[in-house]
Coordinates of C-alpha atoms in Angstrom, one line a residue:
E14 CA -11.0 65.6 -66.3
K15 CA -9.6 62.2 -65.0
F16 CA -6.2 63.8 -64.4
L17 CA -7.8 66.6 -62.4
D18 CA -9.7 64.0 -60.4
L19 CA -6.5 62.2 -59.8
L20 CA -4.8 65.4 -58.5
N21 CA -7.7 66.1 -56.3
N22 CA -7.7 62.6 -54.9
V23 CA -3.9 62.8 -54.2
K24 CA -4.4 66.2 -52.4
T25 CA -7.5 65.3 -50.3
V26 CA -7.1 61.6 -49.7
L27 CA -3.6 60.3 -50.4
L28 CA -1.4 63.0 -49.0
P29 CA -3.2 63.4 -45.7
K30 CA -3.0 59.6 -45.2
I31 CA 0.8 59.7 -46.1
I32 CA 1.3 62.6 -43.6
D33 CA -0.6 60.8 -40.9
D34 CA 1.3 57.5 -41.5
W35 CA 4.7 59.3 -41.5
D36 CA 3.9 61.0 -38.2
K37 CA 2.6 57.7 -36.7
W38 CA 5.5 55.6 -37.8
R39 CA 8.2 58.2 -36.9
I40 CA 6.8 58.2 -33.3
E41 CA 6.6 54.4 -33.2
V42 CA 10.4 54.1 -33.9
G43 CA 11.2 56.8 -31.3
R44 CA 11.7 59.8 -33.6
E45 CA 10.2 63.3 -33.6
G46 CA 6.9 63.5 -35.5
D47 CA 5.0 66.4 -37.1
D48 CA 4.3 69.0 -34.4
E49 CA 1.6 70.5 -36.6
N50 CA -0.4 67.3 -37.1
P51 CA -3.6 67.5 -34.9
R52 CA -3.6 63.7 -34.7
M53 CA -2.2 64.1 -31.2
S54 CA -2.5 66.9 -28.7
P55 CA 0.6 69.0 -28.1
K56 CA 0.8 67.7 -24.5
A57 CA 0.6 64.1 -25.6
R58 CA 3.1 64.6 -28.4
K59 CA 5.7 66.2 -26.0
S60 CA 5.1 63.4 -23.5
R61 CA 5.8 60.8 -26.1
A62 CA 8.9 62.6 -27.3
L63 CA 10.3 62.7 -23.7
F64 CA 9.5 59.0 -23.3
N65 CA 11.3 58.3 -26.6
V66 CA 14.4 60.2 -25.5
V67 CA 14.6 58.4 -22.1
S68 CA 13.8 54.9 -23.5
Q69 CA 16.6 55.2 -26.0
E70 CA 19.0 55.0 -23.0
Y71 CA 17.9 51.4 -22.6
S72 CA 18.5 50.3 -26.2
L73 CA 20.8 47.3 -26.2
P74 CA 23.2 46.5 -29.0
K75 CA 21.5 44.7 -31.9
K76 CA 23.4 41.5 -31.4
S77 CA 22.6 41.5 -27.7
K78 CA 20.8 38.3 -26.5
N79 CA 18.0 40.2 -24.8
G80 CA 17.9 43.3 -27.1
S81 CA 14.5 42.4 -28.8
T82 CA 12.9 41.5 -25.5
V83 CA 13.8 44.8 -23.9
D84 CA 12.6 46.7 -27.0
Q85 CA 9.3 44.9 -26.6
W86 CA 9.1 45.9 -22.9
V87 CA 9.9 49.6 -23.8
N88 CA 7.3 49.7 -26.6
A89 CA 4.7 48.2 -24.3
L90 CA 5.2 51.2 -22.0
A91 CA 4.9 53.9 -24.6
E92 CA 1.1 54.5 -24.5
D93 CA 1.0 54.6 -20.7
A94 CA 4.1 56.8 -20.5
E95 CA 2.4 59.3 -22.8
F96 CA -0.4 59.7 -20.3
N97 CA 1.6 59.4 -17.1
F98 CA 4.3 61.9 -18.1
S99 CA 1.8 64.6 -19.0
S100 CA -0.3 63.8 -15.9
Y101 CA 2.8 64.1 -13.6
A102 CA 3.5 67.5 -15.2
E103 CA -0.1 68.5 -14.4
C104 CA 0.5 67.4 -10.7
F105 CA 3.8 69.2 -10.5
V106 CA 2.5 72.5 -11.9
S107 CA -0.8 72.6 -10.0
E108 CA 0.7 71.6 -6.6
N109 CA 3.6 74.1 -6.8
L110 CA 1.2 76.9 -7.9
I111 CA -0.8 76.2 -4.7
R112 CA 2.3 76.5 -2.6
K113 CA 3.1 79.8 -4.2
Y114 CA -0.4 81.0 -3.6
I115 CA -0.3 80.0 0.1
I116 CA 3.0 81.9 0.5
D117 CA 1.6 85.0 -1.4
K118 CA -1.6 85.0 0.7
R119 CA 0.3 84.2 3.9
I120 CA -2.1 81.5 4.8
P121 CA -1.2 80.0 8.2
L122 CA -0.6 76.3 8.7
S123 CA -3.2 74.4 10.7
P124 CA -2.2 72.3 13.8
D125 CA -3.1 69.1 11.8
T126 CA -0.9 70.3 8.9
E127 CA 2.0 71.1 11.2
K128 CA 1.7 67.6 12.8
A129 CA 1.7 66.0 9.3
I130 CA 4.8 68.0 8.3
R131 CA 6.7 66.9 11.5
S132 CA 5.8 63.3 10.6
F133 CA 7.0 63.6 7.0
K134 CA 10.3 65.3 8.2
E135 CA 11.0 62.5 10.7
G136 CA 10.4 59.9 8.0
E137 CA 12.7 61.7 5.6
A138 CA 15.4 62.0 8.2
K139 CA 15.3 58.2 8.7
S140 CA 15.4 57.6 5.0
R141 CA 18.4 59.9 4.5
G142 CA 20.2 58.1 7.3
K143 CA 19.6 54.7 5.8
G144 CA 20.6 56.0 2.4
N145 CA 23.8 57.7 3.7
I146 CA 22.5 61.0 2.1
S147 CA 24.2 64.2 3.4
I148 CA 23.4 66.6 0.6
E149 CA 20.3 68.8 0.6
I150 CA 17.4 67.2 -1.3
R151 CA 14.7 69.9 -1.4
K152 CA 15.5 73.1 -3.3
Y153 CA 13.6 75.3 -0.7
D154 CA 13.7 74.7 3.0
S155 CA 9.9 75.2 3.3
D156 CA 7.4 73.2 5.3
L157 CA 5.0 73.4 2.3
S158 CA 7.3 71.2 0.2
Y159 CA 6.3 68.3 2.5
L160 CA 2.6 68.7 1.8
S161 CA 0.7 66.9 -1.1
M162 CA -2.3 68.2 -2.9
S163 CA -4.8 67.1 -0.2
S164 CA -3.1 69.0 2.6
L165 CA -2.4 72.0 0.4
A166 CA -6.0 72.1 -0.8
N167 CA -7.3 72.1 2.8
L168 CA -5.3 75.2 3.6
V169 CA -6.4 77.1 0.5
D170 CA -10.0 76.0 -0.1
G171 CA -11.2 73.5 2.5
I172 CA -14.6 72.1 3.2
K173 CA -16.6 74.9 4.9
D174 CA -19.3 72.7 6.5
P175 CA -17.9 69.4 7.9
E176 CA -21.5 68.2 8.7
D177 CA -22.4 68.6 5.1
P178 CA -19.2 68.2 3.0
L179 CA -21.1 67.8 -0.3
K180 CA -22.9 71.1 0.2
E181 CA -20.6 73.2 -2.0
A182 CA -17.7 72.9 -4.4
C183 CA -14.2 73.3 -3.0
L184 CA -10.6 72.4 -3.9
S185 CA -10.4 70.1 -1.0
R186 CA -13.1 67.8 -2.4
D187 CA -11.4 67.7 -5.7
A188 CA -8.1 66.8 -3.9
N189 CA -9.7 63.9 -2.1
E190 CA -10.9 62.4 -5.4
Y191 CA -7.6 63.1 -7.0
K192 CA -5.4 61.5 -4.3
P193 CA -5.8 57.7 -5.1
M194 CA -4.8 58.2 -8.8
R195 CA -2.2 60.9 -8.0
D196 CA -0.5 58.6 -5.5
A197 CA -0.4 55.7 -7.9
L198 CA 1.0 58.0 -10.6
A199 CA 3.7 59.2 -8.2
H200 CA 4.7 55.6 -7.6
T201 CA 5.1 55.1 -11.4
A202 CA 2.2 52.6 -11.6
L203 CA 0.3 52.0 -14.8
L204 CA -3.3 53.2 -14.5
T205 CA -6.4 51.5 -15.8
E206 CA -8.5 53.4 -18.4
D207 CA -11.1 54.2 -15.8
A208 CA -8.5 55.6 -13.5
K209 CA -7.0 57.7 -16.4
D210 CA -10.5 59.1 -17.2
K211 CA -11.1 59.9 -13.5
L212 CA -7.7 61.5 -13.1
T213 CA -8.2 63.7 -16.2
S214 CA -11.7 64.8 -15.2
V215 CA -10.8 65.7 -11.7
Y216 CA -7.7 67.5 -12.8
K217 CA -9.8 69.7 -15.1
N218 CA -11.9 70.6 -12.1
I219 CA -8.8 71.4 -10.0
K220 CA -7.4 73.5 -12.8
G221 CA -10.7 75.4 -13.1
R222 CA -10.9 75.9 -9.3
L223 CA -7.3 77.2 -9.1
I224 CA -7.8 79.6 -12.0
S225 CA -10.9 81.0 -10.3
L226 CA -8.9 81.4 -7.0
F227 CA -6.1 83.2 -8.8
V228 CA -8.5 85.5 -10.6
S229 CA -10.2 86.5 -7.4
K230 CA -6.9 87.0 -5.7

C-alpha cells in the first residue's frame, strides 16, 4: 500500500511539478518549452519564443567584459516583450482587417481623413529625403496604409451622435480608448500593469465589434 501511495504521489504531485519546472526553466534560458503545458497561453508562449530567438542575436561571448550585464538587460525585458509582441500582433491583424473591410465595402474617405493622409504623406516624404531612402516602403500604394486605428474606425463605425458620443457602442469609441496605449506600444515603450490591463480589455471589445461587423457584412 505504501508503494502504491508513492506511485500515486509521483504521478499526481511530483511529475506535474517536474514538468512545470522543466517548461519554466527552458523558457528562462531562451529555449522552447512545452507547447501543451497550459501554464502559459499559446499567444504568450509564441511571443516569448520569438523574443528568445531575437534576443539571442545580442548574446556576447562568455569572456566578454559586458556579457553578463547585457544578459541581465535582455532577461529584464522578457516579461514585457511577451506582452508587447502579442499585443503588436493584435494591432497588426485588427487594423489590417479593417483596411480590407473598407476596401471590400467601398467606404469613401472623409474630407478630414484625406487631409490627414496628405499630412502623413508629406511627413513621410521629408523623412525619406533625410534618410536617403529611394526604395518603396509600403507594400501597397494605398491611402489606407497611412491611417491608424482611430481614423480607420471613424470610417467603418464612427460616432453617430456627436452631441451624445456615449449614447451607443461603436468602434470609434474603442479606438479612442485604444490609441494612447497603442501609440506607446508602437514606439516600443514598456507599459505599466494598468496600461496592459486597459489595452487588453479594449482590444477584446474591438475584436468583438469587428467580428460583429464582419458577420453582418
